[in-house]
Coordinates of N, CA, C and O in Angstrom, one line a residue:
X1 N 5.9 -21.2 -9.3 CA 5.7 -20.4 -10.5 C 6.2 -18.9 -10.3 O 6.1 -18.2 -9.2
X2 N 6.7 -18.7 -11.3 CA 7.2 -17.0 -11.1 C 6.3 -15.6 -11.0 O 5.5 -15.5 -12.0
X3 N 6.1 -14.9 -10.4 CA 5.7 -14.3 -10.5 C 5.7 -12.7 -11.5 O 6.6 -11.9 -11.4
X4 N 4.6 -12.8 -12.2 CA 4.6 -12.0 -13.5 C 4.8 -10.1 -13.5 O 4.8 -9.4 -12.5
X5 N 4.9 -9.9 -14.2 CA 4.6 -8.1 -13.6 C 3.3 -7.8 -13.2 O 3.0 -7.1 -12.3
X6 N 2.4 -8.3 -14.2 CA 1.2 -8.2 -14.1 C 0.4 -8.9 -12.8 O -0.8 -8.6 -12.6
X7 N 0.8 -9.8 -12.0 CA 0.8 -10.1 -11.0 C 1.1 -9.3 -9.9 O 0.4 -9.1 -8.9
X8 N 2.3 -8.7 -10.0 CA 3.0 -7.9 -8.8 C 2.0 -6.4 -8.7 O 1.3 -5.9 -7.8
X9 N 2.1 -5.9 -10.1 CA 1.0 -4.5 -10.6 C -0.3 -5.1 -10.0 O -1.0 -4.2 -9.5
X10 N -0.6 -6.3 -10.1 CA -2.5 -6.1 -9.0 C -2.0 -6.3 -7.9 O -2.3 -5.5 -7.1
X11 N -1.5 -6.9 -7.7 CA -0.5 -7.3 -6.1 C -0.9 -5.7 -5.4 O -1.8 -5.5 -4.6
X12 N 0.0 -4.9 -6.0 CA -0.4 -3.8 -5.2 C -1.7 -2.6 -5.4 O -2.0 -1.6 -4.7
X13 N -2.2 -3.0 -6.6 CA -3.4 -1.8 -6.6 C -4.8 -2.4 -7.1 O -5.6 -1.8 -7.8
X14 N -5.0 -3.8 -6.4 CA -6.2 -4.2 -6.6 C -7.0 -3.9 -5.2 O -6.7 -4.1 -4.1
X15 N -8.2 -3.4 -5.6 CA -8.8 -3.2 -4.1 C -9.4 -1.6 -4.5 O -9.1 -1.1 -5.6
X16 N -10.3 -0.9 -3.3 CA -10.7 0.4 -3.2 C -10.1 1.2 -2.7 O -9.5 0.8 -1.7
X17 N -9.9 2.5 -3.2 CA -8.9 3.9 -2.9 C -9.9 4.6 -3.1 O -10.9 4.3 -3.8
X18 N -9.7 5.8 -2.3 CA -9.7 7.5 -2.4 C -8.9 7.9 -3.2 O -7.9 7.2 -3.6
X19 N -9.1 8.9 -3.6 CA -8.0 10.0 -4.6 C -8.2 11.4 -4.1 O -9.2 12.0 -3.8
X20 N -6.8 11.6 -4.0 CA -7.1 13.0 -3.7 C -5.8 13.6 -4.2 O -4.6 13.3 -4.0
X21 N -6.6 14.8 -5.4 CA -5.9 15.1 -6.5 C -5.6 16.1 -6.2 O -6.6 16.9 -5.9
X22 N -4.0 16.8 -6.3 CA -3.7 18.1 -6.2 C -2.8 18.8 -7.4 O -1.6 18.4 -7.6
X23 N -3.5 19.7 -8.1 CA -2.4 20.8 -9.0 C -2.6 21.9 -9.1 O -3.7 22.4 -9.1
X24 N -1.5 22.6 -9.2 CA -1.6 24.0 -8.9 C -2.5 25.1 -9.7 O -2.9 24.9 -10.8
X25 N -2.7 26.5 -9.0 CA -3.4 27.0 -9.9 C -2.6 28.4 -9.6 O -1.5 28.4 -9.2
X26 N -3.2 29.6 -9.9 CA -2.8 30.9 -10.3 C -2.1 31.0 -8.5 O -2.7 30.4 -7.6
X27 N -1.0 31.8 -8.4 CA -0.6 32.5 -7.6 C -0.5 31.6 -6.6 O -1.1 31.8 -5.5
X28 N 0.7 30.1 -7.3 CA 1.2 29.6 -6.1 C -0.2 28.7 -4.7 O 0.0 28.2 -3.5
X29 N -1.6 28.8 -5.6 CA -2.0 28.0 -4.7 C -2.6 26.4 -5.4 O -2.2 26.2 -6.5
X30 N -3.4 25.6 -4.8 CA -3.6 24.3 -5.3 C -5.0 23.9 -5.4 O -5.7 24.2 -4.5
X31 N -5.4 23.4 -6.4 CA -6.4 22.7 -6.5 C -6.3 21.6 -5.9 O -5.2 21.0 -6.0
X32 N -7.6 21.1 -5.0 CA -7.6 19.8 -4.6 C -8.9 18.8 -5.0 O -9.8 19.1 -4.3
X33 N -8.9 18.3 -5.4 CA -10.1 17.4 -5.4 C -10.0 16.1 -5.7 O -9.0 15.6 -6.2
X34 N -11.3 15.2 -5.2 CA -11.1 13.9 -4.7 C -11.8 12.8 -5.6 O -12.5 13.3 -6.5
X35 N -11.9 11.7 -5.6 CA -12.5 10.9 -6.4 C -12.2 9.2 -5.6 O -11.9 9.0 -4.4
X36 N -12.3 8.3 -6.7 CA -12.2 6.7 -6.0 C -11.5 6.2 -7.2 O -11.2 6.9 -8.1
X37 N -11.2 4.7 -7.1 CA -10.6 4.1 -7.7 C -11.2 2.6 -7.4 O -11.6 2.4 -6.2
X38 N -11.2 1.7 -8.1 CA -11.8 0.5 -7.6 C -11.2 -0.5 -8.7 O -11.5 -0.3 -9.9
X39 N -10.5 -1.6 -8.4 CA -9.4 -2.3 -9.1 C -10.1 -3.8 -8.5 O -10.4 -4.0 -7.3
X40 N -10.1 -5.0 -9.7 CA -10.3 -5.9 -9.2 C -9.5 -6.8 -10.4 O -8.8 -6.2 -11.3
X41 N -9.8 -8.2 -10.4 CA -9.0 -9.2 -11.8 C -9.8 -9.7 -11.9 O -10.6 -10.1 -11.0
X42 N -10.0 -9.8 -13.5 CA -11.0 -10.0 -14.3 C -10.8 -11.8 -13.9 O -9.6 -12.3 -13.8
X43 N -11.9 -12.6 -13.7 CA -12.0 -14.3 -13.9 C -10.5 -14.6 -14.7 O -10.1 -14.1 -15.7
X44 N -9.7 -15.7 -13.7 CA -8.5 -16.2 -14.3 C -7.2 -15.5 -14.3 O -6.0 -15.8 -14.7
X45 N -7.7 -14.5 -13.9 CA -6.6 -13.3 -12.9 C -5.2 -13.3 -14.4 O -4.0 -13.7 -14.5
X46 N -6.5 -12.6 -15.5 CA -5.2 -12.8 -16.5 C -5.3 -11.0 -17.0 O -4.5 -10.6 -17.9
X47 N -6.2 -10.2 -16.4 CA -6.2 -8.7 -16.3 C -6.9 -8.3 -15.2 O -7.5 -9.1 -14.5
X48 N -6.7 -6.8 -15.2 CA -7.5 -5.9 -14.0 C -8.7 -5.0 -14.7 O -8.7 -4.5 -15.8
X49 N -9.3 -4.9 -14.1 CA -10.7 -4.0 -14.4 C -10.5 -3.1 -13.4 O -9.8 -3.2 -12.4
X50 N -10.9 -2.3 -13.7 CA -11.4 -0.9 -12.7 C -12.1 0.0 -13.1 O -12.1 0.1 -14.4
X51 N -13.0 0.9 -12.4 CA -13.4 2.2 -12.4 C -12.9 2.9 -11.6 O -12.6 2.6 -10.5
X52 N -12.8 4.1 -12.1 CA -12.3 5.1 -12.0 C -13.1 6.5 -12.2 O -13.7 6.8 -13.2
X53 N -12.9 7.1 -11.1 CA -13.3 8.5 -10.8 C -12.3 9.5 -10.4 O -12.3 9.6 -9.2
X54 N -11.3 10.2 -11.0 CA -10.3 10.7 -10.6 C -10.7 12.1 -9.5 O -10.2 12.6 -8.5
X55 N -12.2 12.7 -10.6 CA -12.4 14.1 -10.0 C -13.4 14.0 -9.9 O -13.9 14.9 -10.5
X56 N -14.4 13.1 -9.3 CA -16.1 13.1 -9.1 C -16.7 13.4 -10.3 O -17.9 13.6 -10.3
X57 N -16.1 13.7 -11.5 CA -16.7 14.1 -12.5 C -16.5 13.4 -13.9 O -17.0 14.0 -14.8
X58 N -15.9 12.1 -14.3 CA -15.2 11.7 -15.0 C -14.8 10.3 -15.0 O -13.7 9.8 -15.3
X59 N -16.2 9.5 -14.7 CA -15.6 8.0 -14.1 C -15.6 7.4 -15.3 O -16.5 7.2 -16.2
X60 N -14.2 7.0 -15.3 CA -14.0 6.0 -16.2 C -13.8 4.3 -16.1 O -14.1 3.8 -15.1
X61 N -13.4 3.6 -17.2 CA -13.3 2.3 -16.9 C -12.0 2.2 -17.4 O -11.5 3.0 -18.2
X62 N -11.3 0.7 -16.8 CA -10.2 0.5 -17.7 C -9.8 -1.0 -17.7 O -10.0 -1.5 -16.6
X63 N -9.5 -1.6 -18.6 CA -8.5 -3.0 -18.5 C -7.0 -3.0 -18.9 O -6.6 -2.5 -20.0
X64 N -6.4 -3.7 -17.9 CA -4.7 -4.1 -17.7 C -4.7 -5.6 -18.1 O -5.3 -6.5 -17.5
X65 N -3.7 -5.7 -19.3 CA -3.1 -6.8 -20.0 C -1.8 -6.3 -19.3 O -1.5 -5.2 -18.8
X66 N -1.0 -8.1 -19.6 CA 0.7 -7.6 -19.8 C 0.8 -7.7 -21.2 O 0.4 -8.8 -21.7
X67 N 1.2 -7.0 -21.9 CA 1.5 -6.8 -23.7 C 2.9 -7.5 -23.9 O 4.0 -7.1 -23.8
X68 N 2.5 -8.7 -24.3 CA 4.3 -9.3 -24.8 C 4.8 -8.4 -26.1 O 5.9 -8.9 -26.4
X69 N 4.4 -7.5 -27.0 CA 4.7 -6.9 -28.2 C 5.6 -5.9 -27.2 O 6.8 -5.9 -27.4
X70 N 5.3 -4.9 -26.1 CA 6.1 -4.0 -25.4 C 6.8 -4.5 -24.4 O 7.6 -3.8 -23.8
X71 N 6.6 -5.9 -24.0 CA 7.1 -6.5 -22.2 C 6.9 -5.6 -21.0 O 7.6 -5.6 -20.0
X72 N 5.6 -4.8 -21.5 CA 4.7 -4.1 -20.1 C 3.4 -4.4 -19.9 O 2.8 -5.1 -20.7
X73 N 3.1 -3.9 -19.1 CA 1.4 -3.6 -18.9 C 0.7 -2.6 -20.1 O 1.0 -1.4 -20.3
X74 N 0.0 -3.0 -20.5 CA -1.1 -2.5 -21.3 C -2.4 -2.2 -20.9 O -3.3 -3.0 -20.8
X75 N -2.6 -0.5 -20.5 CA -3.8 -0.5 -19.6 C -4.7 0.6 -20.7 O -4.3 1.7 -20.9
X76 N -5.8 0.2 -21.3 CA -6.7 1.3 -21.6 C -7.9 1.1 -21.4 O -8.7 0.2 -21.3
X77 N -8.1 2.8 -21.4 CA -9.4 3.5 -20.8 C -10.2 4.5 -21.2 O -9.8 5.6 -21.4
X78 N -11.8 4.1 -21.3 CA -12.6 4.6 -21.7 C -13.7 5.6 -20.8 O -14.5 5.2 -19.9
X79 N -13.4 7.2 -21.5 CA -14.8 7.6 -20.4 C -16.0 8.4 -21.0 O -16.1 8.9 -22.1
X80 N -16.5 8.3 -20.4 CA -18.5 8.8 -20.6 C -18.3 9.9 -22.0 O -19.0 9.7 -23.0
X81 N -17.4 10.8 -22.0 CA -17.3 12.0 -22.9 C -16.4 11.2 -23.6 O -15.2 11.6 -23.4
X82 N -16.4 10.4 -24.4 CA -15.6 9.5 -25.7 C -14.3 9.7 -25.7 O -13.8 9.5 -26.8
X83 N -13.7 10.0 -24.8 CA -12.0 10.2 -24.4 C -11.6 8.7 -24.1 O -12.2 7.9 -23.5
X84 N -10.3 8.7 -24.8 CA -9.6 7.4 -24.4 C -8.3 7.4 -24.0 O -7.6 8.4 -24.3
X85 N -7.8 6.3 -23.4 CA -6.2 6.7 -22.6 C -6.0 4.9 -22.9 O -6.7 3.9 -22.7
X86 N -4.8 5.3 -23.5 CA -3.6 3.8 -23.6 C -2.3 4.5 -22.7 O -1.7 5.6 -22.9
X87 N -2.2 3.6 -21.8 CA -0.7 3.4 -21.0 C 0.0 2.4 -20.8 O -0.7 1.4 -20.7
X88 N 1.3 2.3 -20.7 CA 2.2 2.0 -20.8 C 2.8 1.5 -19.4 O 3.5 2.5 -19.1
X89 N 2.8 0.7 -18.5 CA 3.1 0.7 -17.2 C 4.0 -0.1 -17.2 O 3.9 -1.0 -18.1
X90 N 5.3 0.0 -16.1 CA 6.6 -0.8 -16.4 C 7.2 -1.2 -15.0 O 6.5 -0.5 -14.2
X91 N 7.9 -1.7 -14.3 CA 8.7 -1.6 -12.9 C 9.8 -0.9 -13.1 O 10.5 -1.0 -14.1
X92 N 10.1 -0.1 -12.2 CA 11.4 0.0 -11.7 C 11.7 -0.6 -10.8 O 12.6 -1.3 -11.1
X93 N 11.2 -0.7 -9.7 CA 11.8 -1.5 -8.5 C 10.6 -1.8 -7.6 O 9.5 -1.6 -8.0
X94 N 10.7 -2.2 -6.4 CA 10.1 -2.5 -5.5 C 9.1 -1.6 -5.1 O 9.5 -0.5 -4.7
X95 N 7.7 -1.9 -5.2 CA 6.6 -0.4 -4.8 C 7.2 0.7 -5.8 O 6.9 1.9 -5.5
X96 N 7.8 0.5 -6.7 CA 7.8 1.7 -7.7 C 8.0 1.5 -9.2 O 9.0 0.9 -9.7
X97 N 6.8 2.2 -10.2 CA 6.3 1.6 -11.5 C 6.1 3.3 -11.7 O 5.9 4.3 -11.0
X98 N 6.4 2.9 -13.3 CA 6.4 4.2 -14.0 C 5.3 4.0 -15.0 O 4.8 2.9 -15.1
X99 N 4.9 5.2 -16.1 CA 4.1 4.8 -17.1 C 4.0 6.3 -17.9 O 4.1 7.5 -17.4
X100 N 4.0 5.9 -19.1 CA 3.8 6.3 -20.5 C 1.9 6.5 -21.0 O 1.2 5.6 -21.4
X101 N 1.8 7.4 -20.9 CA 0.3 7.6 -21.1 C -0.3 8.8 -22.5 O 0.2 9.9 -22.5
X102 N -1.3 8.4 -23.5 CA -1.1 9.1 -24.2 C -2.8 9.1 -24.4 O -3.5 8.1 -24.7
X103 N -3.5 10.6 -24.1 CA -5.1 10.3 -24.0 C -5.5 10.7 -25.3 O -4.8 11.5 -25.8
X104 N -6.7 10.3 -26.1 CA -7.0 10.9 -27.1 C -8.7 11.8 -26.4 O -9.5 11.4 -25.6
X105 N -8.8 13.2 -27.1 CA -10.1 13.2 -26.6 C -11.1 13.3 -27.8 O -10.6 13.1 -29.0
X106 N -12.6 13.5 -27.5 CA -13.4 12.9 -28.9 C -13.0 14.6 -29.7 O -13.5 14.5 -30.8
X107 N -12.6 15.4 -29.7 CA -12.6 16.8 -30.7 C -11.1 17.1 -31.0 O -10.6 18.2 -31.0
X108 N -10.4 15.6 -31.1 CA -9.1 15.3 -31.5 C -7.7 15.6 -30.8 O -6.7 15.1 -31.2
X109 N -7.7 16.4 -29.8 CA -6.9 17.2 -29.0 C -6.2 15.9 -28.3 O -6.9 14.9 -28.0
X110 N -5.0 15.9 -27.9 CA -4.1 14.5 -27.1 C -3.4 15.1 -26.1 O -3.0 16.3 -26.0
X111 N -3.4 14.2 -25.5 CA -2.5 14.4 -24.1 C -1.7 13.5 -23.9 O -2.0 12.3 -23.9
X112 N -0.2 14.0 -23.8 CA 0.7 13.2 -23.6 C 1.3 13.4 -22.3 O 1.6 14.6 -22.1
X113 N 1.6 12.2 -21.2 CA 2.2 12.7 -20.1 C 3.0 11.4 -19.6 O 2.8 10.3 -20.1
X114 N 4.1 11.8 -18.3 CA 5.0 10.2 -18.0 C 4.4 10.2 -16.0 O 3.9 11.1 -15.3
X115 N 4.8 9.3 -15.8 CA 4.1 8.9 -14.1 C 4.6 8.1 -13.6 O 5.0 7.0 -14.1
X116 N 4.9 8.6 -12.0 CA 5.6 7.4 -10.9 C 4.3 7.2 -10.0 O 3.4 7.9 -9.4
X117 N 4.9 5.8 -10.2 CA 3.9 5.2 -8.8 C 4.4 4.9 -7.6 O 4.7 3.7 -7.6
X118 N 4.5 5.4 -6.6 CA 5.4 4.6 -5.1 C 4.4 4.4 -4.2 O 3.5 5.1 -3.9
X119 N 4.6 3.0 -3.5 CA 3.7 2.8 -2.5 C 4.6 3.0 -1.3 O 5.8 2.9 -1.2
X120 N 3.7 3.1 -0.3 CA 4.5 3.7 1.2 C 3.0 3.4 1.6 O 1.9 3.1 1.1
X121 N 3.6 3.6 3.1 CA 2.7 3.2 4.1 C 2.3 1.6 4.1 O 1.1 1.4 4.2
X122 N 3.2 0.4 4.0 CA 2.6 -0.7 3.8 C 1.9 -1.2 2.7 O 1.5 -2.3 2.6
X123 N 1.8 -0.4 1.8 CA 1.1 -0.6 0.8 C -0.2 -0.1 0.8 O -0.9 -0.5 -0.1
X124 N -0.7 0.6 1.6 CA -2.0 1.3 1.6 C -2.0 2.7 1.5 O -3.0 3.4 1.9
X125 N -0.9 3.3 0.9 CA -0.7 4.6 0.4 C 0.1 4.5 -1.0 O 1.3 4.2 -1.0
X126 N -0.6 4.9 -2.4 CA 0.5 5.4 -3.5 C 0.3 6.4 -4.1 O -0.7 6.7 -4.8
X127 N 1.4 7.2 -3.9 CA 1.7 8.3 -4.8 C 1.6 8.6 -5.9 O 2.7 8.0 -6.3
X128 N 1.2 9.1 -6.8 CA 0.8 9.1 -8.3 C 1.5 10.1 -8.9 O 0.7 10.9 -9.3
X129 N 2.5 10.5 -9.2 CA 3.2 11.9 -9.4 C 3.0 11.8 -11.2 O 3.3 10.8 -11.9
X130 N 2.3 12.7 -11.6 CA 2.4 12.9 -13.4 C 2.8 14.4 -13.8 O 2.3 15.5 -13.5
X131 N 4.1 14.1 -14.5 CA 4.3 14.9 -14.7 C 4.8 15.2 -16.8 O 4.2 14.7 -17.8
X132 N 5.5 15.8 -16.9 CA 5.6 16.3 -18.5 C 4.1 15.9 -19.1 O 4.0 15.0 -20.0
X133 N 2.9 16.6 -18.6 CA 2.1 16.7 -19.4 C 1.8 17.7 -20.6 O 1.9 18.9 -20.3
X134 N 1.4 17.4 -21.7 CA 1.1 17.8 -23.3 C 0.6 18.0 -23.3 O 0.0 17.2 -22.6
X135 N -0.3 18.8 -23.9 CA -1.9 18.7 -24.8 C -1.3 19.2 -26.6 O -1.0 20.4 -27.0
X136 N -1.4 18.2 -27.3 CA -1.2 18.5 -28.6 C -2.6 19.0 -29.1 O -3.5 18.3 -29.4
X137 N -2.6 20.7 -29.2 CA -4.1 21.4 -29.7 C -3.6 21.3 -31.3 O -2.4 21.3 -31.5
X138 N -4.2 21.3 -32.0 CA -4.2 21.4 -33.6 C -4.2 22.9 -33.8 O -3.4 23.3 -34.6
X139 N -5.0 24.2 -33.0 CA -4.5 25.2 -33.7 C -3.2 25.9 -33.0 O -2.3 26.6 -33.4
X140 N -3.4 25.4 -31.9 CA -2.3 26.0 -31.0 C -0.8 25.3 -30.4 O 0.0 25.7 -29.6
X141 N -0.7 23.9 -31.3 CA 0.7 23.2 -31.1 C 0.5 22.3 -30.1 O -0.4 21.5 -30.1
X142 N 1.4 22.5 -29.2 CA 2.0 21.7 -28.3 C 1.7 22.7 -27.0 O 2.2 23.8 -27.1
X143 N 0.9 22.5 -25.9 CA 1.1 23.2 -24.4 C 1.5 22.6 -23.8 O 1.3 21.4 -23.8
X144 N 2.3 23.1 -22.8 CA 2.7 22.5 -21.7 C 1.7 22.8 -20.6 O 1.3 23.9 -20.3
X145 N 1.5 21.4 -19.7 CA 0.6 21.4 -19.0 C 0.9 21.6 -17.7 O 2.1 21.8 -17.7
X146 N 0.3 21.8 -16.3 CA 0.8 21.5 -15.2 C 0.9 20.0 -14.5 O 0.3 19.0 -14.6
X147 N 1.7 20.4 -13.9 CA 2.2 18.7 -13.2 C 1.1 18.4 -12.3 O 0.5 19.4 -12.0
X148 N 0.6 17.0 -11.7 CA -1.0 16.7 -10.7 C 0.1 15.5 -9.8 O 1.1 15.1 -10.2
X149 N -0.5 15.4 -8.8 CA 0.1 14.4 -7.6 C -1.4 13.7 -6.9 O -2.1 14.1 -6.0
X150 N -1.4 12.8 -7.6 CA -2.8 12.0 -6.6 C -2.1 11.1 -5.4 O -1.1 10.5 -5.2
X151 N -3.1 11.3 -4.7 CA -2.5 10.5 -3.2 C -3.6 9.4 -3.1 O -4.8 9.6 -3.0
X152 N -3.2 8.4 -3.1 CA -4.4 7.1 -3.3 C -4.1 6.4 -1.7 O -3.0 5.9 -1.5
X153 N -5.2 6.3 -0.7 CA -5.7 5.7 0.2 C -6.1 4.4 -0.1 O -6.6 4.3 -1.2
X154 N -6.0 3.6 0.3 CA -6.6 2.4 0.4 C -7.9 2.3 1.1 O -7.8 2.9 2.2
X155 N -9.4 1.6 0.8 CA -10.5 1.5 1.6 C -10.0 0.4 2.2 O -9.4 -0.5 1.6
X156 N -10.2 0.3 3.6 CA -10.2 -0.7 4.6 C -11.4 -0.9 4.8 O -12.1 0.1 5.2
X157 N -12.0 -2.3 4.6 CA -13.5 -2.5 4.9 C -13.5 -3.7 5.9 O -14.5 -4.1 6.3

């Protein structure tokens, strides 16, 4: 049997990670802060579940379909403060997947942003690079956001 995208996408990110999130702040220096990740397949290995803690402050949840209407992954996610995120996740090639992400939050404000995934180190290191991030404000338009690079560990238990 062939193997699916949605196969290959838990192939590599089912399991426990660290996060450790870096973006910049005033005068050229960086914010860092850490969080977890926890990815498993739902009974029948026909989606992924996870929670998600990006910044110790914001755990969310999410499920991954493959969407035959886009011929990608369909991942959305719900957190504590009524914010939600639909993405878009796709291959480029080997250990490397891109994604289309668009957050809604509950006092209407959106975030639009695009993302590479590369694994390295055997597969127990991926890179999260997001970058052209948006925030569409209603009185203030369109901001441009800064770019974030999460570095995801793998838990070895």
């Amino acid at each position: 049997m062939a193997t699916t995208t949605l196969q290959e996408w838990g192939d590599m990110i089912v399991g426990d990670w660290t996060i450790q999130r870096t973006s910049p702040l005033e005068k050229g220096s960086l914010a860092v802060q850490t969080g977890s990740l926890s990815v498993s397949w739902m009974d029948g290995n026909t989606a992924l579940v996870a929670t998600t803690d990006p910044n110790g402050t914001a755990a969310g949840r999410f499920i991954a379909v493959f969407d035959p209407a886009s011929g990608q992954i369909k991942q959305n996610t719900i957190y504590p403060d009524g914010s939600t995120e639909t993405t878009y996740i796709s291959k480029v090639a080997d250990g490397q997947w891109a994604w289309k992400q668009t957050r809604n939050f509950a006092n209407g404000q959106q975030e639009q942003n695009s993302a590479t995934f590369a694994s390295a180190n055997n597969g127990n290191t991926l890179i999260h690079s997001v970058t052209g991030r948006t925030l569409v404000h209603s009185a203030l338009g369109n901001l441009a956001l800064a770019d974030t690079r999460n570095v995801l560990t793998r838990v070895v238990k």
